[in-house]
């Protein structure tokens, strides 16, 4: 039994050794290559294992390997295949990531938004979404005054005396689709629930909805999204029941999708 366990242990040790990068020629079948860059001292990682700095002489097993060479924010990542005919020198050129490379796998984003309409009325909120070639978003906006959800209208034929005070409620919850037009420029459109309610106060300290300046129904939004490295800017127009219109600006951050 003891001999059997020793044999099994040696077997797994040999498999592990074979799959790893060799740092010398002690592993039969390994091939010596030199990883070099134009600048001395760039870091090298092979198959997610740090192996040293350039120029680097290393013995590596035949097959495909992921090699990453980097310095600061510049990098060069490649998949190389080692064969008997492979050239002994592999030259890497670490470069800073371009915007196109950053956006190529898509990004997730969050923006803080501020909107203004000629009602006049201001609201604030958040937008979260994701985009590559196509994408989606969800946005919520409010003026943080929720009295309008329980507002009541005038009684037909009733007579009231007003104090001159008023208050407004703005709420919007929308979602929609995004299409990438050209790298960092995206077009987006969506719809959802929206409400704008203006209430006026009577001398009896009661509040009534002023229907002439109130509307509850569907919000439709259309706008543009600009994604830079870690920075997102948005510009949108929003209408509620096609009766009112507001402009919405957003500023936030993005991160690359895994």
Short mmCIF file of C-alpha atoms in Angstrom, two decimals:
data_model
loop_
_atom_site.label_atom_id
_atom_site.label_comp_id
_atom_site.label_asym_id
_atom_site.label_seq_id
_atom_site.Cartn_x
_atom_site.Cartn_y
_atom_site.Cartn_z
CA UNK A 1 0.00 0.00 0.00
CA UNK A 2 2.82 2.39 0.88
CA UNK A 3 4.55 1.66 -2.42
CA UNK A 4 1.31 2.32 -4.31
CA UNK A 5 0.90 5.74 -2.63
CA UNK A 6 4.49 6.65 -3.47
CA UNK A 7 3.93 5.74 -7.14
CA UNK A 8 0.72 7.82 -7.31
CA UNK A 9 2.46 10.81 -5.69
CA UNK A 10 5.36 10.64 -8.14
CA UNK A 11 2.90 10.43 -11.02
CA UNK A 12 1.09 13.65 -10.04
CA UNK A 13 4.38 15.41 -9.32
CA UNK A 14 5.62 14.53 -12.80
CA UNK A 15 2.39 15.85 -14.38
CA UNK A 16 2.68 19.12 -12.46
CA UNK A 17 6.31 19.54 -13.44
CA UNK A 18 5.50 18.87 -17.08
CA UNK A 19 2.75 21.48 -17.20
CA UNK A 20 4.84 24.24 -15.63
CA UNK A 21 7.41 26.49 -17.15
CA UNK A 22 10.91 25.15 -16.67
CA UNK A 23 13.53 27.51 -15.26
CA UNK A 24 16.37 25.26 -16.38
CA UNK A 25 16.90 22.34 -18.75
CA UNK A 26 16.21 19.70 -16.12
CA UNK A 27 12.86 18.77 -17.68
CA UNK A 28 13.37 16.54 -20.73
CA UNK A 29 11.91 17.99 -23.92
CA UNK A 30 11.96 21.62 -22.79
CA UNK A 31 13.17 24.26 -25.26
CA UNK A 32 15.21 27.32 -24.47
CA UNK A 33 13.84 30.67 -25.65
CA UNK A 34 14.78 34.27 -24.98
CA UNK A 35 12.06 36.80 -24.20
CA UNK A 36 13.29 40.30 -24.92
CA UNK A 37 12.02 43.89 -25.21
CA UNK A 38 13.56 47.19 -26.24
CA UNK A 39 13.83 48.19 -22.59
CA UNK A 40 15.65 46.11 -19.97
CA UNK A 41 13.67 45.16 -16.91
CA UNK A 42 10.13 44.53 -18.21
CA UNK A 43 8.24 41.96 -16.14
CA UNK A 44 7.30 38.60 -17.66
CA UNK A 45 4.47 36.25 -16.75
CA UNK A 46 3.95 32.90 -18.47
CA UNK A 47 0.70 30.98 -17.97
CA UNK A 48 -0.18 33.32 -15.05
CA UNK A 49 3.16 32.63 -13.34
CA UNK A 50 5.74 35.38 -12.82
CA UNK A 51 9.07 34.18 -14.20
CA UNK A 52 11.39 37.20 -14.24
CA UNK A 53 12.42 40.30 -16.17
CA UNK A 54 13.68 40.95 -19.68
CA UNK A 55 15.94 39.93 -21.27
CA UNK A 56 14.93 36.50 -20.01
CA UNK A 57 16.39 33.12 -20.99
CA UNK A 58 14.01 30.35 -20.04
CA UNK A 59 13.33 26.71 -20.81
CA UNK A 60 9.71 26.06 -21.66
CA UNK A 61 7.78 22.95 -22.60
CA UNK A 62 6.39 22.55 -26.16
CA UNK A 63 2.81 23.65 -26.67
CA UNK A 64 0.77 26.83 -26.44
CA UNK A 65 1.52 29.32 -23.66
CA UNK A 66 0.10 32.71 -22.66
CA UNK A 67 2.92 35.21 -22.27
CA UNK A 68 2.42 38.65 -20.74
CA UNK A 69 5.15 41.30 -20.74
CA UNK A 70 4.45 44.61 -19.00
CA UNK A 71 5.83 47.76 -17.50
CA UNK A 72 3.69 50.31 -15.65
CA UNK A 73 0.50 50.63 -17.75
CA UNK A 74 2.05 49.31 -20.97
CA UNK A 75 1.76 45.66 -21.86
CA UNK A 76 1.99 43.07 -24.64
CA UNK A 77 0.01 39.84 -24.26
CA UNK A 78 0.31 36.99 -26.74
CA UNK A 79 -0.27 33.30 -27.08
CA UNK A 80 2.87 31.64 -28.40
CA UNK A 81 3.33 28.05 -29.51
CA UNK A 82 6.62 26.32 -28.75
CA UNK A 83 7.76 23.67 -31.23
CA UNK A 84 11.08 22.20 -32.30
CA UNK A 85 11.18 24.74 -35.12
CA UNK A 86 10.40 27.76 -32.89
CA UNK A 87 12.82 30.68 -33.10
CA UNK A 88 14.90 31.07 -29.94
CA UNK A 89 14.22 34.85 -29.67
CA UNK A 90 10.75 36.25 -29.02
CA UNK A 91 10.54 40.05 -29.13
CA UNK A 92 7.75 41.83 -27.23
CA UNK A 93 6.72 45.48 -27.54
CA UNK A 94 4.69 46.64 -24.51
CA UNK A 95 2.38 49.52 -25.43
CA UNK A 96 -0.22 51.52 -23.59
CA UNK A 97 -3.74 50.25 -24.12
CA UNK A 98 -5.66 52.19 -26.75
CA UNK A 99 -9.25 53.31 -26.26
CA UNK A 100 -10.38 50.83 -28.92
CA UNK A 101 -8.67 47.97 -27.06
CA UNK A 102 -10.20 49.08 -23.77
CA UNK A 103 -13.71 49.16 -25.22
CA UNK A 104 -13.34 46.04 -27.37
CA UNK A 105 -14.71 43.66 -24.72
CA UNK A 106 -17.44 46.04 -23.64
CA UNK A 107 -17.92 48.11 -20.49
CA UNK A 108 -20.33 48.45 -17.60
CA UNK A 109 -21.14 52.00 -16.51
CA UNK A 110 -22.83 54.06 -13.80
CA UNK A 111 -23.70 57.75 -14.14
CA UNK A 112 -25.07 60.39 -11.81
CA UNK A 113 -27.74 62.38 -13.63
CA UNK A 114 -29.34 65.81 -13.38
CA UNK A 115 -32.38 66.81 -15.43
CA UNK A 116 -34.20 70.11 -15.97
CA UNK A 117 -37.50 70.95 -17.65
CA UNK A 118 -39.26 74.24 -18.32
CA UNK A 119 -42.02 73.27 -15.87
CA UNK A 120 -39.75 74.42 -14.08
CA UNK A 121 -38.59 71.25 -12.41
CA UNK A 122 -35.29 69.58 -11.54
CA UNK A 123 -34.61 65.94 -10.75
CA UNK A 124 -31.61 63.77 -9.99
CA UNK A 125 -30.86 60.09 -10.28
CA UNK A 126 -28.72 57.17 -11.39
CA UNK A 127 -28.25 55.19 -14.59
CA UNK A 128 -26.67 51.75 -14.78
CA UNK A 129 -25.97 49.78 -17.93
CA UNK A 130 -23.67 47.71 -20.09
CA UNK A 131 -22.62 47.95 -23.73
CA UNK A 132 -20.33 46.32 -26.25
CA UNK A 133 -21.76 46.35 -29.77
CA UNK A 134 -25.21 46.40 -28.24
CA UNK A 135 -26.29 46.98 -24.66
CA UNK A 136 -28.94 48.01 -22.18
CA UNK A 137 -29.57 50.56 -19.45
CA UNK A 138 -31.87 51.28 -16.50
CA UNK A 139 -32.41 54.79 -15.14
CA UNK A 140 -34.28 56.20 -12.14
CA UNK A 141 -34.89 59.92 -11.56
CA UNK A 142 -36.66 61.87 -8.81
CA UNK A 143 -36.86 65.32 -7.25
CA UNK A 144 -37.03 63.57 -3.84
CA UNK A 145 -40.56 64.89 -3.24
CA UNK A 146 -43.10 62.06 -3.28
CA UNK A 147 -46.29 63.92 -2.28
CA UNK A 148 -47.59 63.63 -5.81
CA UNK A 149 -48.12 59.87 -5.50
CA UNK A 150 -51.09 60.55 -3.20
CA UNK A 151 -52.32 63.81 -4.68
CA UNK A 152 -56.02 64.45 -5.23
CA UNK A 153 -57.81 66.50 -7.86
CA UNK A 154 -60.39 69.26 -7.58
CA UNK A 155 -64.01 68.36 -6.88
CA UNK A 156 -66.24 69.28 -9.78
CA UNK A 157 -68.03 72.54 -9.06
CA UNK A 158 -66.03 73.13 -5.88
CA UNK A 159 -64.68 76.52 -4.87
CA UNK A 160 -61.33 76.84 -3.10
CA UNK A 161 -59.13 79.70 -1.97
CA UNK A 162 -55.40 79.35 -2.62
CA UNK A 163 -52.45 80.46 -0.51
CA UNK A 164 -50.13 80.80 -3.49
CA UNK A 165 -47.87 77.95 -2.36
CA UNK A 166 -47.19 75.02 -4.63
CA UNK A 167 -44.99 71.91 -4.75
CA UNK A 168 -43.97 69.48 -7.45
CA UNK A 169 -43.23 65.78 -7.73
CA UNK A 170 -41.10 64.26 -10.48
CA UNK A 171 -40.42 60.54 -10.81
CA UNK A 172 -39.15 58.49 -13.72
CA UNK A 173 -38.15 54.84 -14.12
CA UNK A 174 -36.99 53.91 -17.62
CA UNK A 175 -35.01 51.23 -19.38
CA UNK A 176 -33.94 50.60 -22.93
CA UNK A 177 -31.41 49.51 -25.52
CA UNK A 178 -28.01 50.84 -26.56
CA UNK A 179 -26.23 50.50 -29.91
CA UNK A 180 -22.56 51.31 -30.37
CA UNK A 181 -22.19 53.59 -33.39
CA UNK A 182 -18.44 54.16 -33.46
CA UNK A 183 -16.19 52.90 -30.66
CA UNK A 184 -16.92 55.37 -27.87
CA UNK A 185 -20.14 56.90 -29.27
CA UNK A 186 -23.41 55.12 -28.52
CA UNK A 187 -27.06 55.85 -29.23
CA UNK A 188 -29.69 54.79 -26.72
CA UNK A 189 -33.47 54.85 -26.51
CA UNK A 190 -35.95 53.63 -23.93
CA UNK A 191 -39.29 54.03 -22.22
CA UNK A 192 -40.91 53.52 -18.84
CA UNK A 193 -43.09 55.06 -16.17
CA UNK A 194 -43.03 58.81 -15.64
CA UNK A 195 -44.94 61.39 -13.65
CA UNK A 196 -44.92 65.15 -13.18
CA UNK A 197 -47.36 66.46 -10.60
CA UNK A 198 -47.86 70.04 -9.46
CA UNK A 199 -49.90 70.61 -6.31
CA UNK A 200 -51.34 73.86 -4.98
CA UNK A 201 -52.26 74.69 -1.35
CA UNK A 202 -55.57 76.01 -0.07
CA UNK A 203 -56.11 78.20 2.98
CA UNK A 204 -57.38 75.05 4.74
CA UNK A 205 -53.85 73.60 4.39
CA UNK A 206 -55.01 71.04 1.85
CA UNK A 207 -53.13 70.22 -1.32
CA UNK A 208 -54.76 69.58 -4.69
CA UNK A 209 -53.28 68.41 -7.98
CA UNK A 210 -53.20 71.12 -10.64
CA UNK A 211 -54.02 69.03 -13.71
CA UNK A 212 -52.99 71.71 -16.20
CA UNK A 213 -49.34 71.27 -15.10
CA UNK A 214 -49.52 67.57 -14.20
CA UNK A 215 -49.15 64.42 -16.27
CA UNK A 216 -48.72 60.76 -15.34
CA UNK A 217 -47.98 58.01 -17.84
CA UNK A 218 -45.14 57.03 -20.16
CA UNK A 219 -41.64 58.49 -20.26
CA UNK A 220 -39.82 58.18 -23.58
CA UNK A 221 -36.07 58.88 -23.67
CA UNK A 222 -33.56 59.30 -26.49
CA UNK A 223 -29.91 60.22 -26.13
CA UNK A 224 -26.21 59.63 -26.66
CA UNK A 225 -23.59 57.94 -24.52
CA UNK A 226 -19.87 58.67 -24.71
CA UNK A 227 -17.48 56.13 -23.18
CA UNK A 228 -13.84 57.03 -22.63
CA UNK A 229 -11.33 55.19 -20.45
CA UNK A 230 -13.10 54.90 -17.08
CA UNK A 231 -15.24 57.97 -17.88
CA UNK A 232 -18.84 58.01 -19.15
CA UNK A 233 -20.80 61.09 -20.29
CA UNK A 234 -24.45 61.01 -21.35
CA UNK A 235 -26.90 63.49 -22.89
CA UNK A 236 -30.62 62.65 -23.14
CA UNK A 237 -34.00 64.18 -23.91
CA UNK A 238 -37.01 62.84 -21.98
CA UNK A 239 -40.70 63.45 -22.57
CA UNK A 240 -43.68 62.44 -20.43
CA UNK A 241 -46.74 61.55 -22.51
CA UNK A 242 -45.25 63.85 -25.18
CA UNK A 243 -46.60 66.80 -23.18
CA UNK A 244 -43.43 67.94 -21.42
CA UNK A 245 -39.77 67.67 -22.29
CA UNK A 246 -36.57 67.82 -20.25
CA UNK A 247 -32.85 67.64 -20.85
CA UNK A 248 -30.77 65.18 -18.84
CA UNK A 249 -27.00 65.17 -18.35
CA UNK A 250 -25.01 62.32 -16.84
CA UNK A 251 -21.45 61.94 -15.63
CA UNK A 252 -19.96 58.75 -14.23
CA UNK A 253 -17.43 56.00 -14.61
CA UNK A 254 -17.10 52.72 -16.45
CA UNK A 255 -15.12 49.52 -16.06
CA UNK A 256 -14.23 46.80 -18.52
CA UNK A 257 -16.41 43.71 -18.65
CA UNK A 258 -14.68 40.47 -17.66
#
